[in-house]
Coordinates of C-alpha atoms in Angstrom, one line a residue:
X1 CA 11.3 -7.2 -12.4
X2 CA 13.8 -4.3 -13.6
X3 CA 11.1 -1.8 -13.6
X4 CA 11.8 1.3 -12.3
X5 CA 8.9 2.7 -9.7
X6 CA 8.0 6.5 -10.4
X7 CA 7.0 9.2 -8.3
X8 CA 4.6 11.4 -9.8
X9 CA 2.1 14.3 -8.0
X10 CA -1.9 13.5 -7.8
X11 CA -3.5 16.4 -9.8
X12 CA -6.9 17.9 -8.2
X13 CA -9.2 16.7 -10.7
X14 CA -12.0 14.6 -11.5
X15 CA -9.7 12.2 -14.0
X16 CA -9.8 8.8 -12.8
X17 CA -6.6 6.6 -11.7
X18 CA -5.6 3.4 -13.8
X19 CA -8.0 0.4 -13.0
X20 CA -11.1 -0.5 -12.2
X21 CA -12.1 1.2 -8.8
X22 CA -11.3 -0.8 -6.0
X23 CA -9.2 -0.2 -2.2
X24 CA -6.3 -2.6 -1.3
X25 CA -5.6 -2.4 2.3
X26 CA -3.4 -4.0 4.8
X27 CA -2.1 -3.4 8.3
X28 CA -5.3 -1.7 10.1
X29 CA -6.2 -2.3 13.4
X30 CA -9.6 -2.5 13.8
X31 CA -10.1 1.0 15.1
X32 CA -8.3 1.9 12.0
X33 CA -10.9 -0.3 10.1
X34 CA -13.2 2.2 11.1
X35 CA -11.2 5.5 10.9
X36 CA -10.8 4.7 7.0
X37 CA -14.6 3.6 6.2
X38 CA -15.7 7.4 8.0
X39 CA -12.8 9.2 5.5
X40 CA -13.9 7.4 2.6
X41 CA -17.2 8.3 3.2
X42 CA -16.7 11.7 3.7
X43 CA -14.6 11.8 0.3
X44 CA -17.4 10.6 -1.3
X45 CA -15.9 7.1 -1.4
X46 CA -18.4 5.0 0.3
X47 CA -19.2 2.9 -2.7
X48 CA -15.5 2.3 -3.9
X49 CA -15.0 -1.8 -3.5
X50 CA -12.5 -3.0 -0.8
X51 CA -9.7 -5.7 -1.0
X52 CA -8.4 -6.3 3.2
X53 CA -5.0 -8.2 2.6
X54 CA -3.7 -11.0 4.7
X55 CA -0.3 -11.4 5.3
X56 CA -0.3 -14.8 4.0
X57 CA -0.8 -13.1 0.4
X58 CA 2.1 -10.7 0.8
X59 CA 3.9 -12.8 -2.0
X60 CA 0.8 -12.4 -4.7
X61 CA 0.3 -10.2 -8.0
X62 CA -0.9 -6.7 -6.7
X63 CA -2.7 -6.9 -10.0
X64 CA -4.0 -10.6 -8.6
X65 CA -4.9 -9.1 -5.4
X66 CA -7.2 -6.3 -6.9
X67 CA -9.0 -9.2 -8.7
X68 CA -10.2 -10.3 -5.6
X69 CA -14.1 -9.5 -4.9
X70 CA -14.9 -6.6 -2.9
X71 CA -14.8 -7.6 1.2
X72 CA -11.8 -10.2 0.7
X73 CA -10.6 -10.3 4.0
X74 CA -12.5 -8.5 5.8
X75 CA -12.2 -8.8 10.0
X76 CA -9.3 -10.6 9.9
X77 CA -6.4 -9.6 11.2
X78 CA -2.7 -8.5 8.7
X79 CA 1.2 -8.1 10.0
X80 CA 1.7 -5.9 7.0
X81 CA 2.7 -2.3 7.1
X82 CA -0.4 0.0 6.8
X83 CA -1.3 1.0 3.3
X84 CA -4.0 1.6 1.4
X85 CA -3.4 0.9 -2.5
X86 CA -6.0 2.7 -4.6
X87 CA -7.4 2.2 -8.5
X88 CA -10.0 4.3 -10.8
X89 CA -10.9 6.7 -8.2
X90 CA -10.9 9.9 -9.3
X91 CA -7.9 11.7 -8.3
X92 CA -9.3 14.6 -6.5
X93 CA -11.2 12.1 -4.6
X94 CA -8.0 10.6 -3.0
X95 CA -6.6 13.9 -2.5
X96 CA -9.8 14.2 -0.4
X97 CA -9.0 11.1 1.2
X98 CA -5.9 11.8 2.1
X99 CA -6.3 14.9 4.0
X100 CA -9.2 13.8 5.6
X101 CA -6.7 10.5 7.1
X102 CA -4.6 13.2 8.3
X103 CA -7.2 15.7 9.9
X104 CA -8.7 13.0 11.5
X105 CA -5.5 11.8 13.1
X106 CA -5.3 8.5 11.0
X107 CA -1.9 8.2 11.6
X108 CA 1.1 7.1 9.5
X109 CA -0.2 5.3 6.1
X110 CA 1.6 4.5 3.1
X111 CA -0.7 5.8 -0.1
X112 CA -0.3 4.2 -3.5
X113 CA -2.1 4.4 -6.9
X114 CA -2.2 1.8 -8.4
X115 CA 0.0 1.4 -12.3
X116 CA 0.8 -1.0 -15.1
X117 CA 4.0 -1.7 -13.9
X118 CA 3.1 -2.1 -10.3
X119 CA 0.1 -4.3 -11.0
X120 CA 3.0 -6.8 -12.1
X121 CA 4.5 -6.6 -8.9
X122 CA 3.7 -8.5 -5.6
X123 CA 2.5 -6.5 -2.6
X124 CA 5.8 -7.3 -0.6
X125 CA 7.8 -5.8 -3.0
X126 CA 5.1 -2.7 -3.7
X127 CA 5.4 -2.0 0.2
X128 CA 9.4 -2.2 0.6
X129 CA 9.3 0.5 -2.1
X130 CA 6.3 2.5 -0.8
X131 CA 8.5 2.5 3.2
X132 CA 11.7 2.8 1.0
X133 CA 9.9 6.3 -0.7
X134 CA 8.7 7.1 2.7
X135 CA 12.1 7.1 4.2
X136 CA 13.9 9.1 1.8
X137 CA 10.7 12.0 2.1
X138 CA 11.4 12.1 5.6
X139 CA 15.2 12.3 5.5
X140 CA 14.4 15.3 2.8
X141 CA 11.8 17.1 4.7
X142 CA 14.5 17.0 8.3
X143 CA 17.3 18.5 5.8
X144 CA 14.6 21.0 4.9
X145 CA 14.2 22.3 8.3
X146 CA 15.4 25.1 9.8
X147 CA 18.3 24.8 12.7
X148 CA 17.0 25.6 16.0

């Protein structure tokens, strides 16, 4: 498990993400549930298969996980952090997704694409880099600002 995780910027075009098309998603209440099927819908993602990860199955493949048949989990209830881990969507379609989250006030969600290297991973470890990334972007973005 010495691979490295990389950061690289979604680019707003029609070219597909690695994988099959499929959501993996943990942490949402079940107003949040909702919030995410209306932004995927207006992204033009309505069709795109959903995983809903347990906590129990923190400890799994996220390669495993994305195996799993569309509606896995579904209503029940996840201690993870919120995230939504996505595969062979079109990348301007999550771009879409994204800002809609935001604009509709979806609140704070860690965003993932899905990769060879972190397919081999399990979802704990995927998410402690994913808040670990999130952290440091923060802590860059507050040096960023201007004194007051």
């Amino acid at each position: 498990m010495g691979e490295e995780a990389t950061f690289s910027r979604l680019e707003a075009e029609e070219t597909p993400l690695y994988g099959a098309a499929k959501f993996l998603l943990c942490g949402f209440t079940e107003d949040g549930v909702r919030r995410f099927h209306a932004a995927a819908a207006a992204a033009g993602l309505a069709q795109i298969p959903r995983v809903w990860v347990e906590t129990e199955r923190a400890g799994e493949l996220v390669g495993a996980l994305f195996a799993l048949p569309d509606g896995t989990g579904a209503g029940r209830s996840s201690e993870l952090p919120r995230a939504a881990i996505v595969s062979g969507i079109p990348q301007a379609g999550l771009i879409r997704l994204m800002s809609l989250w935001r604009k509709q006030g979806g609140g704070e969600i860690l965003w993932a694409a899905l990769t060879p290297v972190s397919e081999t991973w399990t979802l704990r470890r995927l998410l402690a880099e994913l808040e670990r990334e999130q952290r440091a972007l923060r802590s860059r973005r507050g040096s960023r600002r201007p004194p007051r």
